[in-house]
Amino acid sequence: MPYDVGLKDEIISTRDKRLLWWREARFGLFIHWGLYSIAGGVWGDEAVEGIGEWIMFRRMISVKEYEGLAKLFNPENFDAREWARIAVEAGVRYLAITAKHHDGFCLFDSEFTDYNVVRSTPFGRDVIGEISRAFRDAGIRVGFYYSQTIDWHHPDGMGNEWDYDPWAKDFNRYFHNYAVPQVLELIKKYNPDLLWFDIYTPTYELARELREHVYRAKPHVVVSGRIDPPTKSFYLWNQYALRNICRVLPMFADYIQLGDNQIPGHVIRCDWEVPVTHNDTWGWKSIDHGWKAPGRVIQLLITIVSRGGNLLLNVGPKPDGKFPDESVQMLREVGSWLKRNGESIYGAGPAPLEVPENSPYMLTYRPGRLYIHLLAWPWHGTLKIKGAARVFRARDTKILSSDHMLETSIQGEDILIKRLPLRPLDRYVTVIAVDVEPITGANNA
Ligand code: JFZ
């Protein structure tokens, strides 16, 4: 069916306006919570390998048996306002929470299935509704993760061939009569700022149809990269293609979604985001203790923003509704660093300057100000920013979090930062802010 060229042009021409808040935000909170959180990576007293939310698939648990978890969903410690308070303290600017993951269980009161938190659990409360209100009241943009293709519960969804006969499946019926109506239901009921689709839409036509439905329902909702058809993955996993990814992606989305925990080794000068786990699973696993230290998360945030992207950092709440203590502590530390240095992250992006391999610093930039993030301390008191004098004239220079003024000078094509204190001023990453004037016509990015 020929597509509506006018609508395509309108969707693409309004993308920049839609992304204004998202480009400023830079740091989002991902939450994976559902029936898999009750299993916690264990089934039949046996630890199950891999990411926790895939337990139904890994053990090919029957729909009937897995549905039994719904009877156990009663998170007595769940408090959406507590989650929102932790998120504010962490300095996140937007949220993406699993409204429906691949297991098909809905954390919202859907009229299209009783397999949801309100109608099928002793808890009986509309989690997505409570979360949406609490986070919006806290000033955080609200987004929903929605699995539009894989659905191990629905007979026509993709991915469950152990309960259902693949010959009998009708995916188009699933997509048109269930997935798209549920997405529109989420928009109508909860008014999200972002829809985070996963893991792809099978064909160009279906991806285009879903994009058009969403745009018509709410033009300014931001749509993540995994609405795009599966060919998008070919570009993600080829290093040469990744360098040129802005030529082809996003297709129907508003920004590119890299692979899970995929940190590019170079700047990508268009809109992209990477989802990152705190440990090694998205959904809670009681046996996964591989927590990233706060300093590691801060360095990941700096790396991602310095290469042009957004960090979507995940928390997998426990079955009782509490965030893991390790996640609360990490988020508190990241938030305290952002309170001191957030100007170098929020609304910042890559500098018009290549950073040599293995540099002891990373750069972010906004017009008029260059931010130097020190990964290793220059103990001799002087720091060389390679090639910077080709691009900028340096003016006032200071330690961002303390206003401690520093001196600069030019050495060939480099800018030298001098009179650095004898030891790092920040327990994680000290940031230097350099007021700069671009040298017209110069850019060696
Ligand atoms: C998907 C989900 O299957 C997973 O459970 C989790 O929600 C994660 C955030 O998203 O996993 C993916 C999807 C896409 C890629 C990798 C893992 N990819 O494109 O490389």
Short mmCIF file of C-alpha atoms and ligand atoms in Angstrom, two decimals:
data_model
loop_
_atom_site.label_atom_id
_atom_site.label_comp_id
_atom_site.label_asym_id
_atom_site.label_seq_id
_atom_site.Cartn_x
_atom_site.Cartn_y
_atom_site.Cartn_z
CA MET A 1 0.00 0.00 0.00
CA PRO A 2 1.55 3.37 -1.02
CA TYR A 3 2.45 5.35 2.09
CA ASP A 4 1.35 8.89 2.87
CA VAL A 5 4.37 10.95 1.76
CA GLY A 6 2.92 14.04 3.41
CA LEU A 7 2.77 12.30 6.78
CA LYS A 8 6.33 11.00 6.37
CA ASP A 9 7.58 14.52 5.66
CA GLU A 10 5.64 15.87 8.65
CA ILE A 11 6.96 13.18 11.01
CA ILE A 12 10.57 13.76 9.92
CA SER A 13 10.34 17.55 9.77
CA THR A 14 8.97 17.71 13.36
CA ARG A 15 11.66 15.36 14.76
CA ASP A 16 14.00 18.14 15.97
CA LYS A 17 11.21 19.83 17.90
CA ARG A 18 10.13 16.48 19.43
CA LEU A 19 13.70 15.75 20.51
CA LEU A 20 14.41 19.10 22.16
CA TRP A 21 13.85 17.80 25.76
CA TRP A 22 15.46 14.44 24.94
CA ARG A 23 18.72 16.04 23.68
CA GLU A 24 18.84 18.21 26.80
CA ALA A 25 18.10 15.25 29.11
CA ARG A 26 21.10 13.02 28.24
CA PHE A 27 20.43 10.70 31.23
CA GLY A 28 17.42 8.41 31.59
CA LEU A 29 16.30 5.68 33.99
CA PHE A 30 15.30 2.31 32.56
CA ILE A 31 13.13 0.06 34.77
CA HIS A 32 12.44 -3.63 34.08
CA TRP A 33 9.78 -4.90 36.47
CA GLY A 34 7.25 -7.69 36.04
CA LEU A 35 6.38 -11.30 36.82
CA TYR A 36 9.97 -12.35 35.94
CA SER A 37 11.10 -10.26 38.94
CA ILE A 38 9.33 -12.79 41.20
CA ALA A 39 11.30 -15.67 39.63
CA GLY A 40 14.47 -13.61 40.13
CA GLY A 41 16.52 -15.82 37.82
CA VAL A 42 15.63 -19.05 39.61
CA TRP A 43 13.20 -21.72 38.39
CA GLY A 44 12.49 -25.06 40.07
CA ASP A 45 15.22 -24.30 42.63
CA GLU A 46 17.70 -24.02 39.76
CA ALA A 47 19.61 -20.85 38.78
CA VAL A 48 18.75 -19.91 35.18
CA GLU A 49 21.51 -18.47 33.00
CA GLY A 50 21.15 -15.15 31.18
CA ILE A 51 19.08 -12.03 31.64
CA GLY A 52 16.30 -12.45 34.19
CA GLU A 53 13.34 -11.28 32.13
CA TRP A 54 13.97 -14.06 29.56
CA ILE A 55 13.39 -16.89 32.08
CA MET A 56 10.10 -17.99 30.45
CA PHE A 57 11.93 -18.46 27.16
CA ARG A 58 15.07 -20.08 28.53
CA ARG A 59 13.15 -22.77 30.41
CA MET A 60 10.29 -22.86 27.85
CA ILE A 61 7.89 -22.43 30.76
CA SER A 62 4.31 -23.04 29.64
CA VAL A 63 1.94 -20.08 29.56
CA LYS A 64 -0.23 -21.87 32.13
CA GLU A 65 2.64 -22.39 34.57
CA TYR A 66 4.10 -18.90 34.06
CA GLU A 67 0.68 -17.28 34.61
CA GLY A 68 0.88 -18.71 38.13
CA LEU A 69 3.39 -15.96 38.94
CA ALA A 70 0.61 -13.39 38.54
CA LYS A 71 -1.06 -14.83 41.65
CA LEU A 72 2.16 -14.06 43.56
CA PHE A 73 2.54 -10.44 42.40
CA ASN A 74 1.88 -8.41 45.53
CA PRO A 75 4.75 -5.90 46.04
CA GLU A 76 3.95 -4.72 49.53
CA ASN A 77 6.80 -2.19 49.54
CA PHE A 78 6.04 -0.62 46.16
CA ASP A 79 5.90 3.18 46.38
CA ALA A 80 5.98 5.08 43.09
CA ARG A 81 6.78 8.33 44.87
CA GLU A 82 9.81 6.71 46.54
CA TRP A 83 11.01 5.54 43.11
CA ALA A 84 10.51 9.07 41.76
CA ARG A 85 12.41 10.58 44.71
CA ILE A 86 15.37 8.26 44.09
CA ALA A 87 15.26 9.16 40.39
CA VAL A 88 15.30 12.91 41.13
CA GLU A 89 18.23 12.45 43.53
CA ALA A 90 20.03 10.50 40.78
CA GLY A 91 19.67 13.37 38.33
CA VAL A 92 17.80 11.40 35.67
CA ARG A 93 15.61 13.46 33.39
CA TYR A 94 13.41 10.75 31.84
CA LEU A 95 12.07 7.27 32.53
CA ALA A 96 11.36 4.20 30.40
CA ILE A 97 9.51 1.44 32.30
CA THR A 98 8.31 -1.93 31.01
CA ALA A 99 4.59 -1.54 30.37
CA LYS A 100 4.65 -4.95 28.63
CA HIS A 101 7.76 -7.05 28.12
CA HIS A 102 8.13 -10.19 25.99
CA ASP A 103 6.22 -12.31 28.54
CA GLY A 104 3.08 -10.39 27.62
CA PHE A 105 2.18 -9.40 31.17
CA CYS A 106 0.87 -5.82 31.34
CA LEU A 107 1.82 -3.52 34.22
CA PHE A 108 -1.18 -1.38 33.28
CA ASP A 109 -4.95 -1.81 33.21
CA SER A 110 -5.43 -2.87 29.59
CA GLU A 111 -8.89 -3.41 28.17
CA PHE A 112 -7.39 -5.82 25.60
CA THR A 113 -6.34 -8.52 28.05
CA ASP A 114 -7.06 -9.62 31.62
CA TYR A 115 -3.38 -10.65 31.82
CA ASN A 116 -2.53 -7.46 33.63
CA VAL A 117 -1.58 -6.19 37.06
CA VAL A 118 -5.06 -4.83 37.89
CA ARG A 119 -7.15 -7.84 36.88
CA SER A 120 -4.87 -10.84 37.49
CA THR A 121 -2.87 -10.12 40.65
CA PRO A 122 -3.66 -9.76 44.37
CA PHE A 123 -1.98 -6.35 44.11
CA GLY A 124 -4.69 -5.07 41.79
CA ARG A 125 -3.23 -1.56 41.36
CA ASP A 126 -2.39 0.25 38.11
CA VAL A 127 1.40 0.40 38.43
CA ILE A 128 1.94 2.39 35.21
CA GLY A 129 -0.70 4.89 36.31
CA GLU A 130 0.92 5.41 39.72
CA ILE A 131 4.41 5.63 38.21
CA SER A 132 3.30 8.09 35.50
CA ARG A 133 1.76 10.45 38.06
CA ALA A 134 4.63 10.23 40.57
CA PHE A 135 7.42 10.77 38.02
CA ARG A 136 5.60 13.54 36.16
CA ASP A 137 4.90 15.30 39.47
CA ALA A 138 8.64 15.01 40.17
CA GLY A 139 9.45 16.73 36.86
CA ILE A 140 10.71 13.61 35.08
CA ARG A 141 9.55 12.78 31.55
CA VAL A 142 7.67 9.47 31.36
CA GLY A 143 8.22 6.74 28.76
CA PHE A 144 7.05 3.18 28.32
CA TYR A 145 8.93 0.15 27.07
CA TYR A 146 6.56 -1.92 24.89
CA SER A 147 7.36 -5.27 23.24
CA GLN A 148 5.48 -4.92 19.97
CA THR A 149 6.69 -8.14 18.33
CA ILE A 150 7.79 -10.81 20.82
CA ASP A 151 4.91 -11.98 23.02
CA TRP A 152 5.27 -15.40 24.65
CA HIS A 153 1.74 -15.24 26.11
CA HIS A 154 -0.39 -14.33 23.07
CA PRO A 155 -0.94 -17.23 20.58
CA ASP A 156 -0.26 -14.95 17.59
CA GLY A 157 2.71 -13.12 19.11
CA MET A 158 6.25 -14.01 18.04
CA GLY A 159 8.55 -16.22 20.05
CA ASN A 160 6.54 -18.91 21.82
CA GLU A 161 6.75 -22.04 19.67
CA TRP A 162 6.67 -24.39 22.68
CA ASP A 163 3.04 -23.75 23.58
CA TYR A 164 1.71 -22.61 20.21
CA ASP A 165 1.85 -24.15 16.72
CA PRO A 166 3.84 -21.73 14.50
CA TRP A 167 1.77 -22.92 11.54
CA ALA A 168 -1.33 -21.57 13.24
CA LYS A 169 0.12 -18.15 14.14
CA ASP A 170 -1.18 -14.99 12.48
CA PHE A 171 1.27 -12.21 13.43
CA ASN A 172 -0.57 -9.57 11.41
CA ARG A 173 -3.69 -10.31 13.45
CA TYR A 174 -1.65 -9.90 16.64
CA PHE A 175 -0.11 -6.65 15.42
CA HIS A 176 -3.27 -5.01 14.08
CA ASN A 177 -5.81 -6.26 16.65
CA TYR A 178 -3.67 -6.29 19.80
CA ALA A 179 -0.25 -4.58 19.75
CA VAL A 180 -1.22 -1.37 17.94
CA PRO A 181 -4.47 -0.94 19.95
CA GLN A 182 -2.51 -1.44 23.19
CA VAL A 183 0.06 1.17 22.17
CA LEU A 184 -2.75 3.62 21.42
CA GLU A 185 -4.32 2.70 24.76
CA LEU A 186 -1.07 3.57 26.55
CA ILE A 187 -0.96 6.93 24.79
CA LYS A 188 -4.60 7.70 25.53
CA LYS A 189 -4.54 6.62 29.19
CA TYR A 190 -1.09 7.76 30.33
CA ASN A 191 0.07 10.43 27.85
CA PRO A 192 3.75 9.32 27.60
CA ASP A 193 6.57 11.56 26.34
CA LEU A 194 8.46 8.53 24.97
CA LEU A 195 7.66 5.07 23.58
CA TRP A 196 10.54 2.60 23.80
CA PHE A 197 9.80 -0.24 21.39
CA ASP A 198 11.68 -3.55 21.44
CA ILE A 199 13.20 -5.45 19.73
CA TYR A 200 12.18 -4.60 16.16
CA THR A 201 9.06 -4.47 13.98
CA PRO A 202 9.21 -7.34 11.46
CA THR A 203 8.59 -5.39 8.24
CA TYR A 204 8.92 -1.85 6.85
CA GLU A 205 5.15 -1.71 6.28
CA LEU A 206 4.28 -2.65 9.85
CA ALA A 207 6.91 -0.29 11.27
CA ARG A 208 5.55 2.52 9.12
CA GLU A 209 1.98 1.72 10.16
CA LEU A 210 2.86 1.73 13.85
CA ARG A 211 4.80 4.99 13.48
CA GLU A 212 1.89 6.67 11.70
CA HIS A 213 -0.62 5.48 14.32
CA VAL A 214 1.55 6.84 17.12
CA TYR A 215 2.11 10.16 15.36
CA ARG A 216 -1.58 10.64 14.65
CA ALA A 217 -2.45 9.81 18.28
CA LYS A 218 0.24 12.08 19.79
CA PRO A 219 2.56 13.94 17.38
CA HIS A 220 5.12 14.92 20.01
CA VAL A 221 5.75 11.53 21.62
CA VAL A 222 9.39 10.52 21.01
CA VAL A 223 9.82 7.06 19.46
CA SER A 224 12.96 4.98 20.13
CA GLY A 225 15.02 3.11 17.56
CA ARG A 226 13.69 -0.40 17.98
CA ILE A 227 10.45 0.41 16.15
CA ASP A 228 12.65 0.03 13.05
CA PRO A 229 12.72 -3.27 11.11
CA PRO A 230 15.41 -5.89 11.83
CA THR A 231 17.79 -4.65 9.10
CA LYS A 232 18.79 -1.88 11.53
CA SER A 233 20.80 -4.47 13.45
CA PHE A 234 23.08 -5.14 10.47
CA TYR A 235 24.43 -1.58 10.78
CA LEU A 236 24.92 -1.83 14.54
CA TRP A 237 27.20 -4.83 14.40
CA ASN A 238 29.48 -3.81 11.50
CA GLN A 239 32.22 -1.39 12.64
CA TYR A 240 32.41 0.34 9.23
CA ALA A 241 28.63 0.68 9.03
CA LEU A 242 28.52 1.98 12.61
CA ARG A 243 30.74 4.89 11.58
CA ASN A 244 28.25 5.77 8.85
CA ILE A 245 25.10 4.83 10.74
CA CYS A 246 23.67 8.38 10.55
CA ARG A 247 23.24 7.91 6.79
CA VAL A 248 20.64 5.14 7.22
CA LEU A 249 19.25 5.24 10.75
CA PRO A 250 16.84 6.04 12.24
CA MET A 251 14.23 4.92 9.72
CA PHE A 252 10.81 5.32 11.39
CA ALA A 253 12.17 6.15 14.85
CA ASP A 254 13.26 9.53 16.20
CA TYR A 255 16.68 8.32 17.31
CA ILE A 256 19.02 5.35 16.93
CA GLN A 257 19.01 2.65 19.61
CA LEU A 258 22.35 0.95 19.96
CA GLY A 259 22.60 -2.63 21.18
CA ASP A 260 22.40 -3.42 24.89
CA ASN A 261 25.50 -2.07 26.65
CA GLN A 262 26.98 -1.17 23.24
CA ILE A 263 29.37 1.77 23.76
CA PRO A 264 30.69 3.07 20.41
CA GLY A 265 34.46 3.68 20.19
CA HIS A 266 33.93 6.93 18.29
CA VAL A 267 31.64 9.96 18.05
CA ILE A 268 28.29 9.36 16.32
CA ARG A 269 27.06 12.78 15.20
CA CYS A 270 23.30 12.12 15.20
CA ASP A 271 20.78 11.21 17.90
CA TRP A 272 21.40 7.88 19.65
CA GLU A 273 20.93 6.19 23.01
CA VAL A 274 22.37 3.10 24.66
CA PRO A 275 20.59 1.03 27.33
CA VAL A 276 23.01 -0.07 30.07
CA THR A 277 22.50 -2.59 32.86
CA HIS A 278 23.63 -1.86 36.40
CA ASN A 279 24.70 -5.49 36.85
CA ASP A 280 24.32 -8.10 34.07
CA THR A 281 20.55 -8.43 33.84
CA TRP A 282 17.62 -6.11 33.14
CA GLY A 283 15.03 -7.86 35.31
CA TRP A 284 15.92 -8.61 38.96
CA LYS A 285 18.09 -11.68 39.56
CA SER A 286 18.87 -12.57 43.17
CA ILE A 287 22.14 -14.25 42.12
CA ASP A 288 23.54 -11.44 39.95
CA HIS A 289 25.99 -9.42 42.03
CA GLY A 290 27.94 -7.95 39.13
CA TRP A 291 27.14 -4.35 40.04
CA LYS A 292 28.95 -1.54 38.22
CA ALA A 293 30.60 0.82 40.72
CA PRO A 294 29.34 4.43 40.76
CA GLY A 295 32.59 5.67 39.26
CA ARG A 296 32.20 3.24 36.36
CA VAL A 297 28.66 4.47 35.70
CA ILE A 298 29.82 8.11 35.81
CA GLN A 299 32.59 7.36 33.31
CA LEU A 300 30.08 5.56 31.06
CA LEU A 301 27.77 8.59 31.19
CA ILE A 302 30.65 10.93 30.26
CA THR A 303 31.85 8.59 27.49
CA ILE A 304 28.38 8.28 25.97
CA VAL A 305 27.63 12.03 26.04
CA SER A 306 31.13 12.81 24.69
CA ARG A 307 30.32 10.57 21.71
CA GLY A 308 26.90 12.16 21.09
CA GLY A 309 24.49 9.87 22.89
CA ASN A 310 22.11 9.44 25.80
CA LEU A 311 22.56 6.92 28.61
CA LEU A 312 19.49 4.91 29.63
CA LEU A 313 20.61 3.27 32.88
CA ASN A 314 18.63 0.29 34.13
CA VAL A 315 17.31 -0.71 37.55
CA GLY A 316 15.59 -4.06 38.09
CA PRO A 317 13.33 -3.66 41.16
CA LYS A 318 12.86 -6.62 43.51
CA PRO A 319 9.51 -8.50 43.73
CA ASP A 320 8.57 -6.57 46.90
CA GLY A 321 8.75 -3.28 44.97
CA LYS A 322 12.03 -1.97 46.38
CA PHE A 323 15.03 -0.98 44.26
CA PRO A 324 18.11 -3.10 45.08
CA ASP A 325 20.18 -1.37 47.77
CA GLU A 326 23.20 -1.40 45.42
CA SER A 327 21.20 0.53 42.80
CA VAL A 328 19.92 3.08 45.33
CA GLN A 329 23.49 3.73 46.52
CA MET A 330 24.89 3.94 42.98
CA LEU A 331 22.15 6.32 41.84
CA ARG A 332 22.78 8.53 44.88
CA GLU A 333 26.50 8.78 44.04
CA VAL A 334 25.85 9.48 40.35
CA GLY A 335 23.34 12.14 41.34
CA SER A 336 25.80 13.83 43.70
CA TRP A 337 28.39 13.97 40.92
CA LEU A 338 25.79 15.46 38.57
CA LYS A 339 24.88 18.08 41.16
CA ARG A 340 28.54 19.22 40.99
CA ASN A 341 29.14 18.68 37.26
CA GLY A 342 25.79 18.29 35.49
CA GLU A 343 26.42 21.36 33.32
CA SER A 344 28.97 19.24 31.42
CA ILE A 345 26.31 16.58 30.69
CA TYR A 346 22.80 18.03 30.38
CA GLY A 347 22.38 19.59 26.91
CA ALA A 348 26.06 19.00 26.16
CA GLY A 349 27.40 16.89 23.30
CA PRO A 350 30.58 15.92 21.46
CA ALA A 351 33.29 18.55 21.00
CA PRO A 352 34.31 19.60 17.45
CA LEU A 353 37.65 18.00 18.23
CA GLU A 354 38.90 14.41 18.02
CA VAL A 355 40.25 13.03 21.30
CA PRO A 356 43.34 10.85 20.69
CA GLU A 357 43.12 7.16 21.68
CA ASN A 358 43.90 6.53 25.38
CA SER A 359 43.71 10.21 26.28
CA PRO A 360 43.61 10.90 30.06
CA TYR A 361 40.51 13.02 29.45
CA MET A 362 37.18 13.10 27.65
CA LEU A 363 35.52 16.18 26.16
CA THR A 364 31.96 17.41 26.07
CA TYR A 365 30.89 20.71 24.60
CA ARG A 366 28.19 23.28 24.30
CA PRO A 367 28.61 26.47 22.21
CA GLY A 368 30.99 28.74 24.14
CA ARG A 369 32.20 26.19 26.67
CA LEU A 370 34.40 23.09 26.46
CA TYR A 371 34.34 20.56 29.34
CA ILE A 372 37.41 18.46 30.06
CA HIS A 373 36.67 15.34 32.14
CA LEU A 374 39.86 14.13 33.80
CA LEU A 375 40.10 10.34 33.92
CA ALA A 376 43.72 10.41 35.15
CA TRP A 377 45.22 13.23 37.21
CA PRO A 378 48.11 15.21 35.61
CA TRP A 379 50.36 15.07 38.69
CA HIS A 380 52.88 17.54 37.17
CA GLY A 381 50.12 20.16 37.21
CA THR A 382 49.80 20.71 33.45
CA LEU A 383 47.30 19.15 31.05
CA LYS A 384 47.67 19.21 27.24
CA ILE A 385 44.49 19.23 25.12
CA LYS A 386 45.76 17.96 21.79
CA GLY A 387 44.81 19.95 18.72
CA ALA A 388 42.49 22.27 20.63
CA ALA A 389 44.34 25.44 19.57
CA ARG A 390 43.41 24.68 15.97
CA VAL A 391 39.73 24.97 16.84
CA PHE A 392 39.38 27.28 19.83
CA ARG A 393 40.73 30.36 21.52
CA ALA A 394 40.66 29.68 25.29
CA ARG A 395 39.32 32.31 27.67
CA ASP A 396 38.38 31.88 31.35
CA THR A 397 39.22 28.39 32.61
CA LYS A 398 38.21 26.87 35.94
CA ILE A 399 37.42 23.71 37.87
CA LEU A 400 33.70 23.46 37.16
CA SER A 401 32.57 22.40 40.62
CA SER A 402 34.73 24.82 42.65
CA ASP A 403 35.29 27.90 40.47
CA HIS A 404 39.03 27.42 41.16
CA MET A 405 40.55 29.48 38.28
CA LEU A 406 43.27 27.95 36.08
CA GLU A 407 45.72 29.32 33.53
CA THR A 408 45.93 28.34 29.86
CA SER A 409 48.53 28.83 27.17
CA ILE A 410 49.07 27.73 23.59
CA GLN A 411 51.77 25.25 22.61
CA GLY A 412 51.72 24.71 18.85
CA GLU A 413 48.29 23.26 18.07
CA ASP A 414 47.58 22.32 21.69
CA ILE A 415 46.04 24.18 24.59
CA LEU A 416 47.85 23.76 27.92
CA ILE A 417 45.89 23.92 31.17
CA LYS A 418 48.25 24.92 33.98
CA ARG A 419 48.30 25.39 37.77
CA LEU A 420 46.13 22.36 38.37
CA PRO A 421 45.78 21.48 42.08
CA LEU A 422 48.12 18.80 43.39
CA ARG A 423 45.38 16.20 43.67
CA PRO A 424 41.96 15.49 42.15
CA LEU A 425 39.19 17.64 43.59
CA ASP A 426 36.37 15.17 42.82
CA ARG A 427 36.25 11.62 44.18
CA TYR A 428 35.05 10.44 40.77
CA VAL A 429 35.83 12.69 37.79
CA THR A 430 37.05 16.30 38.07
CA VAL A 431 35.74 18.54 35.30
CA ILE A 432 37.49 21.63 33.88
CA ALA A 433 35.34 24.24 32.10
CA VAL A 434 37.03 26.33 29.42
CA ASP A 435 35.22 29.32 27.95
CA VAL A 436 36.13 29.13 24.26
CA GLU A 437 35.75 31.13 21.09
CA PRO A 438 35.71 28.98 17.97
CA ILE A 439 38.32 29.81 15.35
CA THR A 440 36.09 30.41 12.31
CA GLY A 441 36.25 27.68 9.67
CA ALA A 442 38.25 25.35 11.92
CA ASN A 443 36.92 21.94 12.95
CA ASN A 444 39.00 18.84 13.20
CA ALA A 445 36.29 16.48 14.39
C1 JFZ B 1 16.01 -6.56 24.49
C2 JFZ B 1 15.17 -7.47 25.39
O1 JFZ B 1 15.08 -8.74 24.79
C3 JFZ B 1 15.81 -7.57 26.75
O2 JFZ B 1 15.05 -8.39 27.58
C4 JFZ B 1 15.91 -6.16 27.37
O3 JFZ B 1 14.61 -5.62 27.54
C5 JFZ B 1 16.74 -5.28 26.42
C6 JFZ B 1 16.82 -3.84 26.92
O4 JFZ B 1 16.19 -5.28 25.10
O5 JFZ B 1 17.26 -7.20 24.24
C7 JFZ B 1 17.97 -6.82 23.13
C8 JFZ B 1 17.39 -6.18 22.06
C9 JFZ B 1 18.16 -5.79 20.96
C10 JFZ B 1 19.51 -6.06 20.94
C11 JFZ B 1 20.09 -6.72 22.03
C12 JFZ B 1 19.31 -7.13 23.10
N1 JFZ B 1 20.32 -5.67 19.84
O6 JFZ B 1 19.81 -5.07 18.88
O7 JFZ B 1 21.54 -5.94 19.87
#
